[in-house]
Amino acid sequence: MNAKQVLPPDCSAARFARALDDFASVLGEGAVLSAPSDLAAYRDPYSPLPNEDPGAFAPSAVLLPASVAQVQDALRVASAARLALWPVSIGRNLGYGGAAPRQRGTLVLDLRRMNRILEVNPALAYALVEPGVSYFDLHAHLRREGIALWIDPPAVGWGSVIGNTLERGFGVTPYGDHAAMQCGMEVVLASGEIVRTGMGALSGGTAWQLHRDGYGPGIDGLFMQSNLGIVTKMGIWLMPAPETVLLCQASFARESDLETVVDTLRPLRLAEVVHGPAVIESAVRWAAGVSARSDWYDGAGPMPATALQAMIRKLDIGWWNLRFGLYGPAALVQARWRIARKAFGAIPGARLRAWPYDAAGVASAPPDSAGALGLLGVPGLSAMRMLAWCGGDGAHLDISPLCPATGADAMRQYLLVRDRAAAHGFDYYGGFTAAPRCLHHIFAAIFDRADPQQRSQARALAHRLAGELGAAGYGLYRAHLDLMDRVAAQQDFNGHAMLRLVERVKDALDPTGMLAPGKQGIWPRGRRPRAQGGGDN
Amino acid sequence: MNAKQVLPPDCSAARFARALDDFASVLGEGAVLSAPSDLAAYRDPYSPLPNEDPGAFAPSAVLLPASVAQVQDALRVASAARLALWPVSIGRNLGYGGAAPRQRGTLVLDLRRMNRILEVNPALAYALVEPGVSYFDLHAHLRREGIALWIDPPAVGWGSVIGNTLERGFGVTPYGDHAAMQCGMEVVLASGEIVRTGMGALSGGTAWQLHRDGYGPGIDGLFMQSNLGIVTKMGIWLMPAPETVLLCQASFARESDLETVVDTLRPLRLAEVVHGPAVIESAVRWAAGVSARSDWYDGAGPMPATALQAMIRKLDIGWWNLRFGLYGPAALVQARWRIARKAFGAIPGARLRAWPYDAAGVASAPPDSAGALGLLGVPGLSAMRMLAWCGGDGAHLDISPLCPATGADAMRQYLLVRDRAAAHGFDYYGGFTAAPRCLHHIFAAIFDRADPQQRSQARALAHRLAGELGAAGYGLYRAHLDLMDRVAAQQDFNGHAMLRLVERVKDALDPTGMLAPGKQGIWPRGRRPRAQGGGDN
C-alpha cells in the first residue's frame, strides 16, 4: 500500500484490498487499476481546487468492465463490499470534472471497453451503441462502411456518444440537441437488473430505436445527468447525409449588436429557416481558434477594449460572430439562405459569407475551420486550442447558464459574465448556442493550472457566477463537480420539491447509494446536505 | 342510497357517505357528484363490455376541484378515507375509455374547472395552461387576443391540451408530436406536495417553458400515461403563425401502393422536406368524413372490394389518401412542394393536388374539409362523423400499434389488421400518421353500442389484434381501459423489468396507491397481476 493511496469513504485499507482482489477475480487483473500512475488520468484534469486539496475528487480505483455481465459482476462485488461506483462512458466530461468522481474515494466504473457499434440502420437513420463508442468511432464507422448518415459531433470529438448525450451535450447540426435525438436505452440498475426503456421493453419489439418513450411512463429522462442507473446501450438518431450544405457566417461590428442578433435569430429559428443550433461567438472565442492571446496582448488581467478592437480588425472578424449550417436539397438551402441573409444583412455593419458544399465536398472545410467541421458533421479536436489561449498549462472551467432567446436576456447575461470575469482577471471567452426558445450560454474561464492564483480566481469566479446567475433566474444546465451541490440547491421551488422527488426515486432504485454519490447534487440517504423539508413521505 | 350505487373497492356505503361529506366540505357541495345521472358522463362512452358487466369501469363519484389547493384538499380527504382517485383533465380520451376509471368504484378527479390560460408568450411562442383548457379554448384565446401563434389540434378539438399531451396524443402540423412540444410541468404528488419540473424547479427561474428538462434527471416523462402524479400546469410550445401554408393531398389507386407510399414518404420526412406528420388514410376513413356506409353498401360484415372500388370511384379518392401541410415563407413552401410532388408523382396512378393559404385565408378550408382544419391549426369535431359511418348508436374502439416507417412493415400491419377486422365483421377504418422513423397506425373498430353482438365482436377483435400485433413485435402506444393490463404484460423484456422499475417508483411516490390504480397496467402493491420476478429489491 502506498502512503498516497486514496481510500473509499469509511473503508479500511485491508477491506479495500480485499475488494480489489474480488473485483479482479470477476473482471480480470488488467481491468482493475489502483496504482497512482494509473489513476492520474481519472482526476479532474482542470481542477480549480487549491494545492492543499488536490484530491477532493480523486478516485480510489478504476474498474474496466468489458460487458454488461461484467458491469453486473462489478455491482455485485461493490454491493458486498459496500463501495460506491462512479460510472463514466469514456470520461471526457472536461471542463466539468472529467472522469473524476464527486466524492473522494469513489471507484470509477469506466465503460470504455464496451465500445461496440451494435447496429446502424441506414434506412431508418439510427445507431445503437455502447458507452465506449466515441464520436470519432461512429463517424469513422459510417465513412468506412459507406453509410450515408451523419453524426452530430459536440465541440470535441473524442467523447462518448452516450456520455455526451446523458450529460445533455449538444452540437450544431439540426440534430444538435443530443438528448432529443436519443431513442431507447438499456440500463443496469444498482440491483444489477437490466431494463430496456421505451419500446425496448417489448421483447422482439421493432420500435426500440424508432419511437421515444413507449407505453406508460417515460423513464429515459431519469438516466440523464443522473445516478439512478448505468446506461449500457443507447439508440441515437442520425441525420441522413444532406444533398447539399451551406456554411453561413456573419460578423457583427459592435459589442451591443448581441441584442439585435439574438432578436433577429429567434424568429428565424422558430420558423425553421435556420434549422440547426446557430452559434454566436465572442471575438475571443473565435480568436482562440486561430491565434494566441500573446499575439494581441501581454498584460495581466482581461484584455482591454483597445487590444480587443485591434485583434478584431486584424483577424477581420466581428465583436460577435454567427455561424450556422443549412442542409438539404439545394433549392431549400438557397431559399433559407436568401431569407436569413436579408434578415442579418439589415443589421448595420454586418458582413455575411457562405460556403457551399455538395455531398462529395463535405470532407474539406473553409479557411477558418475551427468551428466548421462540426457543422459538417465531422468530429474534431480543434476546440482544444482554447487551452493555449493564455499560455502555461492551459485549463478551463465552464459556466453554462440557460438564457431565454431574447436580446435583452442575452445582453444581461453577457454583461454580468463579462464584468465578473474581468473582475477576476479573465477574458470573456464565450458564446451562445441557439435553440428556438432558449440559448445555451457557455463561458469558459481559461487558466494556467500550474498557477495557484489563477486556479483560485477561476474557482471564485465560477462560484460567484453560479450564484449571481441563479439569483437572476438563470439556471445552469450542467455544472462542474465543485459546483454540483450549489446548483442543485438553487432548485428551491417549494422546499426543493423536485430534488426531494428525485431523492425518493434514488432511495427506491439504489437504497444503499452505490451509484455516483453526489452526482448533480443527488446524494444517498444520510449524506444529504439539505434539511429534508416534508421528509421522505 | 341508491340500489344501483357503485361503491369504491373495500368501502362500505356508510364510510363512502362520510367521505363524500368530507369531500363536499372542502370542495363545496356542487363539486362532488354521486347521483347516477351525474355519473353517466363518466362511464366509458363506447364501452365494448357485455351488458351484464356495464359497470366494470364505473366511478363511484366525481370530484371537481377548482384549484391546486383543492386538489391537495381532495388528496388529503381521499388519503384519510383510503380511497383512490382517477385524475382526468377533461376526460375526452374517447376510444380508450373516456373519463372512466380502470377500476370500478375509483373516484374520478375531474380537473375541468381548472381552466385558466396562465400565460401566452408571443415572442417565445409558448403557453402555460391548466388541465381544463381545451384545444378549442386555447385556439379561441389566441384568435381573440390577436396572438400570431398556432395550436396543433388533435383529431377532435374538445379535448384538454394537457390531457392529450399526457396521453402522447398527436396532431398533423409540424408541432404534431405533442409530448415533444411539452415543456415544464407542475405536478401534485399523492402526498400533496407540489413539484415543478425542469427549470421550474428554480424559483424565479426564466426557462421553465423554454428548456425541456433541466439540471439533473429529467422527470417529465414519468407523468405521461401515468399514475405517479396529477399534472396541474403544463407548458406547451406553439408554432408561430406561418407566412403561408400549402395543403397537399395525394391519392393512390391501388391497395398495394401503401408500401411504395411509405417508402417514398420516409426519406422526405427524414430530410424535413415534408416537415410535419403526414397522414395516409384508408378509403373508408376518408369516406366516413363525407358519407355514410349505407351510401355504398347495405350488407352485414365488411364492405366487399367491389363496393369499396365503387365508392372510391364515386368519391374520386384513392385507395390510400395522403395529406400533409407545408408551412412557412412562400419560397420554402414552394421548394418543398416541388420535391414532394415529384417524388409522389412518380408512383403510377398517383394524383396530386395542393391548396395555398396565406395568413389571412387560414380560416377557410378546401372543399373536403374533414382533415384539413387540423392542418390549418384549427380544432374541430368533424372526426366524430366516423360514429355515423355504420348507423345505429355509433361508437369506436381504437387499436394503435407503432409501425416502423418502412413499406414492408406498414403492409404487414395493414393486412393483419384488415383481415382480422374482416373476420370480426369490421371495415378497415384506419390510417398511418408518419413521424420520420415511425408511424402511428390507428385502426378504429366502429360499432353500434346498442348491439351486444357488435360490442362483443369489437372487443374480441381488439384483444386479438393487441395480442397478434404484440407477438409480431408491434407494440401499442396507447390502449383502452379493457386492454391496459394486456398491453403492459407485453413489456416482457427481462421479466418485465421496466414495469417493475416503474412499480418501484410508484411505491416510492404513492405507497398506498391513491392515484389511478391500474392506469397503463401499473397497480399498487398487492394488486399486481404479474408474478414479481426479482421482487421489489
PDB file of N, CA and C in Angstrom, chain B residues 332-408:
ATOM      1  N   LEU B 332     -39.820  28.771 -49.425  1.00  0.00           N
ATOM      2  CA  LEU B 332     -39.517  27.468 -48.824  1.00  0.00           C
ATOM      3  C   LEU B 332     -40.638  26.479 -49.103  1.00  0.00           C
ATOM      4  N   VAL B 333     -41.874  26.931 -48.946  1.00  0.00           N
ATOM      5  CA  VAL B 333     -43.019  26.050 -49.170  1.00  0.00           C
ATOM      6  C   VAL B 333     -43.013  25.543 -50.608  1.00  0.00           C
ATOM      7  N   GLN B 334     -42.767  26.433 -51.543  1.00  0.00           N
ATOM      8  CA  GLN B 334     -42.764  26.016 -52.945  1.00  0.00           C
ATOM      9  C   GLN B 334     -41.634  25.040 -53.239  1.00  0.00           C
ATOM     10  N   ALA B 335     -40.464  25.313 -52.659  1.00  0.00           N
ATOM     11  CA  ALA B 335     -39.336  24.402 -52.887  1.00  0.00           C
ATOM     12  C   ALA B 335     -39.655  23.006 -52.328  1.00  0.00           C
ATOM     13  N   ARG B 336     -40.284  22.967 -51.155  1.00  0.00           N
ATOM     14  CA  ARG B 336     -40.659  21.672 -50.560  1.00  0.00           C
ATOM     15  C   ARG B 336     -41.653  20.943 -51.460  1.00  0.00           C
ATOM     16  N   TRP B 337     -42.646  21.689 -51.931  1.00  0.00           N
ATOM     17  CA  TRP B 337     -43.713  21.051 -52.697  1.00  0.00           C
ATOM     18  C   TRP B 337     -43.193  20.501 -54.024  1.00  0.00           C
ATOM     19  N   ARG B 338     -42.294  21.247 -54.662  1.00  0.00           N
ATOM     20  CA  ARG B 338     -41.748  20.737 -55.925  1.00  0.00           C
ATOM     21  C   ARG B 338     -41.068  19.386 -55.715  1.00  0.00           C
ATOM     22  N   ILE B 339     -40.337  19.262 -54.639  1.00  0.00           N
ATOM     23  CA  ILE B 339     -39.632  17.997 -54.377  1.00  0.00           C
ATOM     24  C   ILE B 339     -40.631  16.886 -54.046  1.00  0.00           C
ATOM     25  N   ALA B 340     -41.580  17.203 -53.179  1.00  0.00           N
ATOM     26  CA  ALA B 340     -42.550  16.179 -52.757  1.00  0.00           C
ATOM     27  C   ALA B 340     -43.433  15.761 -53.924  1.00  0.00           C
ATOM     28  N   ARG B 341     -43.858  16.740 -54.732  1.00  0.00           N
ATOM     29  CA  ARG B 341     -44.736  16.433 -55.859  1.00  0.00           C
ATOM     30  C   ARG B 341     -44.048  15.493 -56.839  1.00  0.00           C
ATOM     31  N   LYS B 342     -42.779  15.763 -57.064  1.00  0.00           N
ATOM     32  CA  LYS B 342     -42.038  14.906 -57.992  1.00  0.00           C
ATOM     33  C   LYS B 342     -41.928  13.478 -57.431  1.00  0.00           C
ATOM     34  N   ALA B 343     -41.658  13.384 -56.141  1.00  0.00           N
ATOM     35  CA  ALA B 343     -41.472  12.045 -55.556  1.00  0.00           C
ATOM     36  C   ALA B 343     -42.775  11.249 -55.587  1.00  0.00           C
ATOM     37  N   PHE B 344     -43.858  11.843 -55.132  1.00  0.00           N
ATOM     38  CA  PHE B 344     -45.127  11.086 -55.088  1.00  0.00           C
ATOM     39  C   PHE B 344     -45.720  10.931 -56.487  1.00  0.00           C
ATOM     40  N   GLY B 345     -45.440  11.917 -57.352  1.00  0.00           N
ATOM     41  CA  GLY B 345     -45.950  11.827 -58.712  1.00  0.00           C
ATOM     42  C   GLY B 345     -45.367  10.655 -59.487  1.00  0.00           C
ATOM     43  N   ALA B 346     -44.241  10.137 -59.004  1.00  0.00           N
ATOM     44  CA  ALA B 346     -43.612   9.012 -59.701  1.00  0.00           C
ATOM     45  C   ALA B 346     -44.319   7.688 -59.419  1.00  0.00           C
ATOM     46  N   ILE B 347     -45.252   7.695 -58.485  1.00  0.00           N
ATOM     47  CA  ILE B 347     -45.984   6.459 -58.186  1.00  0.00           C
ATOM     48  C   ILE B 347     -47.113   6.320 -59.210  1.00  0.00           C
ATOM     49  N   PRO B 348     -47.138   5.239 -59.980  1.00  0.00           N
ATOM     50  CA  PRO B 348     -48.153   5.114 -61.039  1.00  0.00           C
ATOM     51  C   PRO B 348     -49.564   5.261 -60.478  1.00  0.00           C
ATOM     52  N   GLY B 349     -50.344   6.084 -61.144  1.00  0.00           N
ATOM     53  CA  GLY B 349     -51.730   6.266 -60.724  1.00  0.00           C
ATOM     54  C   GLY B 349     -51.909   7.340 -59.661  1.00  0.00           C
ATOM     55  N   ALA B 350     -50.807   7.928 -59.200  1.00  0.00           N
ATOM     56  CA  ALA B 350     -50.931   8.963 -58.162  1.00  0.00           C
ATOM     57  C   ALA B 350     -51.567  10.218 -58.754  1.00  0.00           C
ATOM     58  N   ARG B 351     -52.403  10.860 -57.955  1.00  0.00           N
ATOM     59  CA  ARG B 351     -52.958  12.153 -58.338  1.00  0.00           C
ATOM     60  C   ARG B 351     -52.692  13.128 -57.214  1.00  0.00           C
ATOM     61  N   LEU B 352     -52.163  14.287 -57.546  1.00  0.00           N
ATOM     62  CA  LEU B 352     -51.734  15.240 -56.521  1.00  0.00           C
ATOM     63  C   LEU B 352     -52.470  16.561 -56.682  1.00  0.00           C
ATOM     64  N   ARG B 353     -52.793  17.156 -55.560  1.00  0.00           N
ATOM     65  CA  ARG B 353     -53.408  18.485 -55.558  1.00  0.00           C
ATOM     66  C   ARG B 353     -52.859  19.270 -54.371  1.00  0.00           C
ATOM     67  N   ALA B 354     -52.939  20.579 -54.478  1.00  0.00           N
ATOM     68  CA  ALA B 354     -52.488  21.413 -53.356  1.00  0.00           C
ATOM     69  C   ALA B 354     -53.302  22.695 -53.316  1.00  0.00           C
ATOM     70  N   TRP B 355     -53.579  23.167 -52.105  1.00  0.00           N
ATOM     71  CA  TRP B 355     -54.334  24.401 -51.902  1.00  0.00           C
ATOM     72  C   TRP B 355     -53.476  25.381 -51.124  1.00  0.00           C
ATOM     73  N   PRO B 356     -53.188  26.532 -51.708  1.00  0.00           N
ATOM     74  CA  PRO B 356     -52.389  27.506 -50.964  1.00  0.00           C
ATOM     75  C   PRO B 356     -53.252  28.383 -50.052  1.00  0.00           C
ATOM     76  N   TYR B 357     -52.688  28.733 -48.925  1.00  0.00           N
ATOM     77  CA  TYR B 357     -53.320  29.664 -47.983  1.00  0.00           C
ATOM     78  C   TYR B 357     -52.303  30.712 -47.599  1.00  0.00           C
ATOM     79  N   ASP B 358     -52.740  31.920 -47.526  1.00  0.00           N
ATOM     80  CA  ASP B 358     -51.882  32.907 -46.901  1.00  0.00           C
ATOM     81  C   ASP B 358     -52.389  33.133 -45.487  1.00  0.00           C
ATOM     82  N   ALA B 359     -51.708  34.002 -44.759  1.00  0.00           N
ATOM     83  CA  ALA B 359     -52.036  34.178 -43.348  1.00  0.00           C
ATOM     84  C   ALA B 359     -53.499  34.582 -43.168  1.00  0.00           C
ATOM     85  N   ALA B 360     -54.018  35.361 -44.109  1.00  0.00           N
ATOM     86  CA  ALA B 360     -55.382  35.845 -43.945  1.00  0.00           C
ATOM     87  C   ALA B 360     -56.410  34.760 -44.249  1.00  0.00           C
ATOM     88  N   GLY B 361     -56.057  33.804 -45.091  1.00  0.00           N
ATOM     89  CA  GLY B 361     -57.032  32.845 -45.573  1.00  0.00           C
ATOM     90  C   GLY B 361     -57.122  31.568 -44.775  1.00  0.00           C
ATOM     91  N   VAL B 362     -56.406  31.517 -43.688  1.00  0.00           N
ATOM     92  CA  VAL B 362     -56.286  30.252 -42.976  1.00  0.00           C
ATOM     93  C   VAL B 362     -57.594  29.823 -42.323  1.00  0.00           C
ATOM     94  N   ALA B 363     -58.510  30.772 -42.166  1.00  0.00           N
ATOM     95  CA  ALA B 363     -59.758  30.401 -41.510  1.00  0.00           C
ATOM     96  C   ALA B 363     -60.660  29.566 -42.418  1.00  0.00           C
ATOM     97  N   SER B 364     -60.474  29.656 -43.714  1.00  0.00           N
ATOM     98  CA  SER B 364     -61.293  28.839 -44.606  1.00  0.00           C
ATOM     99  C   SER B 364     -60.647  27.465 -44.789  1.00  0.00           C
ATOM    100  N   ALA B 365     -61.238  26.674 -45.645  1.00  0.00           N
ATOM    101  CA  ALA B 365     -60.709  25.316 -45.799  1.00  0.00           C
ATOM    102  C   ALA B 365     -61.079  24.811 -47.177  1.00  0.00           C
ATOM    103  N   PRO B 366     -60.337  23.840 -47.690  1.00  0.00           N
ATOM    104  CA  PRO B 366     -60.653  23.321 -49.016  1.00  0.00           C
ATOM    105  C   PRO B 366     -61.950  22.529 -48.994  1.00  0.00           C
ATOM    106  N   PRO B 367     -62.454  22.166 -50.148  1.00  0.00           N
ATOM    107  CA  PRO B 367     -63.779  21.543 -50.252  1.00  0.00           C
ATOM    108  C   PRO B 367     -63.955  20.331 -49.326  1.00  0.00           C
ATOM    109  N   ASP B 368     -63.022  19.428 -49.357  1.00  0.00           N
ATOM    110  CA  ASP B 368     -63.160  18.242 -48.496  1.00  0.00           C
ATOM    111  C   ASP B 368     -62.457  18.545 -47.179  1.00  0.00           C
ATOM    112  N   SER B 369     -63.173  19.182 -46.285  1.00  0.00           N
ATOM    113  CA  SER B 369     -62.518  19.810 -45.143  1.00  0.00           C
ATOM    114  C   SER B 369     -62.318  18.872 -43.958  1.00  0.00           C
ATOM    115  N   ALA B 370     -62.740  17.654 -44.063  1.00  0.00           N
ATOM    116  CA  ALA B 370     -62.713  16.791 -42.879  1.00  0.00           C
ATOM    117  C   ALA B 370     -61.357  16.794 -42.200  1.00  0.00           C
ATOM    118  N   GLY B 371     -60.304  16.582 -42.958  1.00  0.00           N
ATOM    119  CA  GLY B 371     -58.990  16.517 -42.338  1.00  0.00           C
ATOM    120  C   GLY B 371     -58.195  17.793 -42.460  1.00  0.00           C
ATOM    121  N   ALA B 372     -58.743  18.786 -43.138  1.00  0.00           N
ATOM    122  CA  ALA B 372     -57.950  19.958 -43.480  1.00  0.00           C
ATOM    123  C   ALA B 372     -57.840  20.951 -42.337  1.00  0.00           C
ATOM    124  N   LEU B 373     -58.867  21.029 -41.499  1.00  0.00           N
ATOM    125  CA  LEU B 373     -58.827  22.028 -40.432  1.00  0.00           C
ATOM    126  C   LEU B 373     -57.626  21.800 -39.523  1.00  0.00           C
ATOM    127  N   GLY B 374     -57.378  20.558 -39.181  1.00  0.00           N
ATOM    128  CA  GLY B 374     -56.244  20.262 -38.319  1.00  0.00           C
ATOM    129  C   GLY B 374     -54.940  20.726 -38.920  1.00  0.00           C
ATOM    130  N   LEU B 375     -54.789  20.556 -40.223  1.00  0.00           N
ATOM    131  CA  LEU B 375     -53.576  21.007 -40.904  1.00  0.00           C
ATOM    132  C   LEU B 375     -53.465  22.524 -40.871  1.00  0.00           C
ATOM    133  N   LEU B 376     -54.578  23.210 -40.656  1.00  0.00           N
ATOM    134  CA  LEU B 376     -54.574  24.672 -40.566  1.00  0.00           C
ATOM    135  C   LEU B 376     -54.564  25.146 -39.111  1.00  0.00           C
ATOM    136  N   GLY B 377     -54.325  24.225 -38.199  1.00  0.00           N
ATOM    137  CA  GLY B 377     -54.242  24.605 -36.799  1.00  0.00           C
ATOM    138  C   GLY B 377     -55.580  24.956 -36.179  1.00  0.00           C
ATOM    139  N   VAL B 378     -56.661  24.516 -36.797  1.00  0.00           N
ATOM    140  CA  VAL B 378     -57.994  24.858 -36.310  1.00  0.00           C
ATOM    141  C   VAL B 378     -58.635  23.605 -35.706  1.00  0.00           C
ATOM    142  N   PRO B 379     -59.033  23.661 -34.447  1.00  0.00           N
ATOM    143  CA  PRO B 379     -59.656  22.480 -33.842  1.00  0.00           C
ATOM    144  C   PRO B 379     -61.065  22.280 -34.381  1.00  0.00           C
ATOM    145  N   GLY B 380     -61.477  21.049 -34.478  1.00  0.00           N
ATOM    146  CA  GLY B 380     -62.805  20.759 -34.998  1.00  0.00           C
ATOM    147  C   GLY B 380     -63.377  19.499 -34.379  1.00  0.00           C
ATOM    148  N   LEU B 381     -64.561  19.169 -34.813  1.00  0.00           N
ATOM    149  CA  LEU B 381     -65.229  17.952 -34.328  1.00  0.00           C
ATOM    150  C   LEU B 381     -65.576  17.014 -35.479  1.00  0.00           C
ATOM    151  N   SER B 382     -65.135  17.368 -36.693  1.00  0.00           N
ATOM    152  CA  SER B 382     -65.618  16.594 -37.837  1.00  0.00           C
ATOM    153  C   SER B 382     -65.180  15.137 -37.776  1.00  0.00           C
ATOM    154  N   ALA B 383     -64.090  14.844 -37.070  1.00  0.00           N
ATOM    155  CA  ALA B 383     -63.680  13.441 -36.978  1.00  0.00           C
ATOM    156  C   ALA B 383     -64.757  12.588 -36.305  1.00  0.00           C
ATOM    157  N   MET B 384     -65.628  13.244 -35.530  1.00  0.00           N
ATOM    158  CA  MET B 384     -66.693  12.488 -34.870  1.00  0.00           C
ATOM    159  C   MET B 384     -67.709  11.945 -35.882  1.00  0.00           C
ATOM    160  N   ARG B 385     -67.644  12.428 -37.102  1.00  0.00           N
ATOM    161  CA  ARG B 385     -68.539  11.889 -38.131  1.00  0.00           C
ATOM    162  C   ARG B 385     -68.352  10.393 -38.310  1.00  0.00           C
ATOM    163  N   MET B 386     -67.179   9.905 -37.949  1.00  0.00           N
ATOM    164  CA  MET B 386     -66.937   8.469 -38.051  1.00  0.00           C
ATOM    165  C   MET B 386     -68.018   7.666 -37.345  1.00  0.00           C
ATOM    166  N   LEU B 387     -68.579   8.249 -36.279  1.00  0.00           N
ATOM    167  CA  LEU B 387     -69.551   7.499 -35.481  1.00  0.00           C
ATOM    168  C   LEU B 387     -70.818   7.192 -36.277  1.00  0.00           C
ATOM    169  N   ALA B 388     -71.063   8.004 -37.309  1.00  0.00           N
ATOM    170  CA  ALA B 388     -72.268   7.789 -38.106  1.00  0.00           C
ATOM    171  C   ALA B 388     -72.025   6.825 -39.268  1.00  0.00           C
ATOM    172  N   TRP B 389     -70.818   6.357 -39.397  1.00  0.00           N
ATOM    173  CA  TRP B 389     -70.459   5.527 -40.555  1.00  0.00           C
ATOM    174  C   TRP B 389     -71.381   4.315 -40.709  1.00  0.00           C
ATOM    175  N   CYS B 390     -71.601   3.638 -39.598  1.00  0.00           N
ATOM    176  CA  CYS B 390     -72.364   2.390 -39.666  1.00  0.00           C
ATOM    177  C   CYS B 390     -73.826   2.575 -39.269  1.00  0.00           C
ATOM    178  N   GLY B 391     -74.210   3.795 -38.904  1.00  0.00           N
ATOM    179  CA  GLY B 391     -75.554   3.977 -38.397  1.00  0.00           C
ATOM    180  C   GLY B 391     -75.656   3.458 -36.972  1.00  0.00           C
ATOM    181  N   GLY B 392     -76.861   3.460 -36.450  1.00  0.00           N
ATOM    182  CA  GLY B 392     -77.054   2.991 -35.079  1.00  0.00           C
ATOM    183  C   GLY B 392     -76.457   3.967 -34.094  1.00  0.00           C
ATOM    184  N   ASP B 393     -76.199   3.481 -32.892  1.00  0.00           N
ATOM    185  CA  ASP B 393     -75.640   4.298 -31.820  1.00  0.00           C
ATOM    186  C   ASP B 393     -74.117   4.161 -31.889  1.00  0.00           C
ATOM    187  N   GLY B 394     -73.517   4.992 -32.729  1.00  0.00           N
ATOM    188  CA  GLY B 394     -72.118   4.798 -33.126  1.00  0.00           C
ATOM    189  C   GLY B 394     -71.116   4.924 -31.997  1.00  0.00           C
ATOM    190  N   ALA B 395     -70.134   4.035 -32.032  1.00  0.00           N
ATOM    191  CA  ALA B 395     -69.046   4.037 -31.059  1.00  0.00           C
ATOM    192  C   ALA B 395     -67.795   3.544 -31.771  1.00  0.00           C
ATOM    193  N   HIS B 396     -66.652   3.789 -31.157  1.00  0.00           N
ATOM    194  CA  HIS B 396     -65.429   3.231 -31.749  1.00  0.00           C
ATOM    195  C   HIS B 396     -64.464   2.778 -30.673  1.00  0.00           C
ATOM    196  N   LEU B 397     -63.669   1.805 -31.024  1.00  0.00           N
ATOM    197  CA  LEU B 397     -62.644   1.255 -30.128  1.00  0.00           C
ATOM    198  C   LEU B 397     -61.355   1.253 -30.940  1.00  0.00           C
ATOM    199  N   ASP B 398     -60.321   1.922 -30.406  1.00  0.00           N
ATOM    200  CA  ASP B 398     -59.112   2.133 -31.209  1.00  0.00           C
ATOM    201  C   ASP B 398     -57.999   1.159 -30.841  1.00  0.00           C
ATOM    202  N   ILE B 399     -57.280   0.754 -31.854  1.00  0.00           N
ATOM    203  CA  ILE B 399     -56.067  -0.054 -31.690  1.00  0.00           C
ATOM    204  C   ILE B 399     -54.949   0.709 -32.391  1.00  0.00           C
ATOM    205  N   SER B 400     -53.857   0.952 -31.684  1.00  0.00           N
ATOM    206  CA  SER B 400     -52.874   1.930 -32.140  1.00  0.00           C
ATOM    207  C   SER B 400     -51.457   1.384 -32.079  1.00  0.00           C
ATOM    208  N   PRO B 401     -51.102   0.480 -32.966  1.00  0.00           N
ATOM    209  CA  PRO B 401     -49.721  -0.025 -32.948  1.00  0.00           C
ATOM    210  C   PRO B 401     -48.740   0.973 -33.548  1.00  0.00           C
ATOM    211  N   LEU B 402     -47.546   0.962 -33.024  1.00  0.00           N
ATOM    212  CA  LEU B 402     -46.453   1.696 -33.650  1.00  0.00           C
ATOM    213  C   LEU B 402     -45.900   0.843 -34.779  1.00  0.00           C
ATOM    214  N   CYS B 403     -45.572   1.498 -35.880  1.00  0.00           N
ATOM    215  CA  CYS B 403     -45.129   0.776 -37.071  1.00  0.00           C
ATOM    216  C   CYS B 403     -43.826   1.388 -37.572  1.00  0.00           C
ATOM    217  N   PRO B 404     -42.761   0.605 -37.696  1.00  0.00           N
ATOM    218  CA  PRO B 404     -41.551   1.166 -38.314  1.00  0.00           C
ATOM    219  C   PRO B 404     -41.909   1.789 -39.656  1.00  0.00           C
ATOM    220  N   ALA B 405     -41.249   2.888 -39.990  1.00  0.00           N
ATOM    221  CA  ALA B 405     -41.612   3.637 -41.199  1.00  0.00           C
ATOM    222  C   ALA B 405     -41.018   2.983 -42.440  1.00  0.00           C
ATOM    223  N   THR B 406     -41.375   1.729 -42.640  1.00  0.00           N
ATOM    224  CA  THR B 406     -40.997   1.052 -43.879  1.00  0.00           C
ATOM    225  C   THR B 406     -42.259   0.515 -44.537  1.00  0.00           C
ATOM    226  N   GLY B 407     -42.238   0.481 -45.855  1.00  0.00           N
ATOM    227  CA  GLY B 407     -43.383  -0.025 -46.580  1.00  0.00           C
ATOM    228  C   GLY B 407     -43.717  -1.453 -46.203  1.00  0.00           C
ATOM    229  N   ALA B 408     -42.696  -2.251 -45.993  1.00  0.00           N
ATOM    230  CA  ALA B 408     -42.941  -3.659 -45.672  1.00  0.00           C
ATOM    231  C   ALA B 408     -43.678  -3.800 -44.337  1.00  0.00           C
TER     232      ALA B 408
END
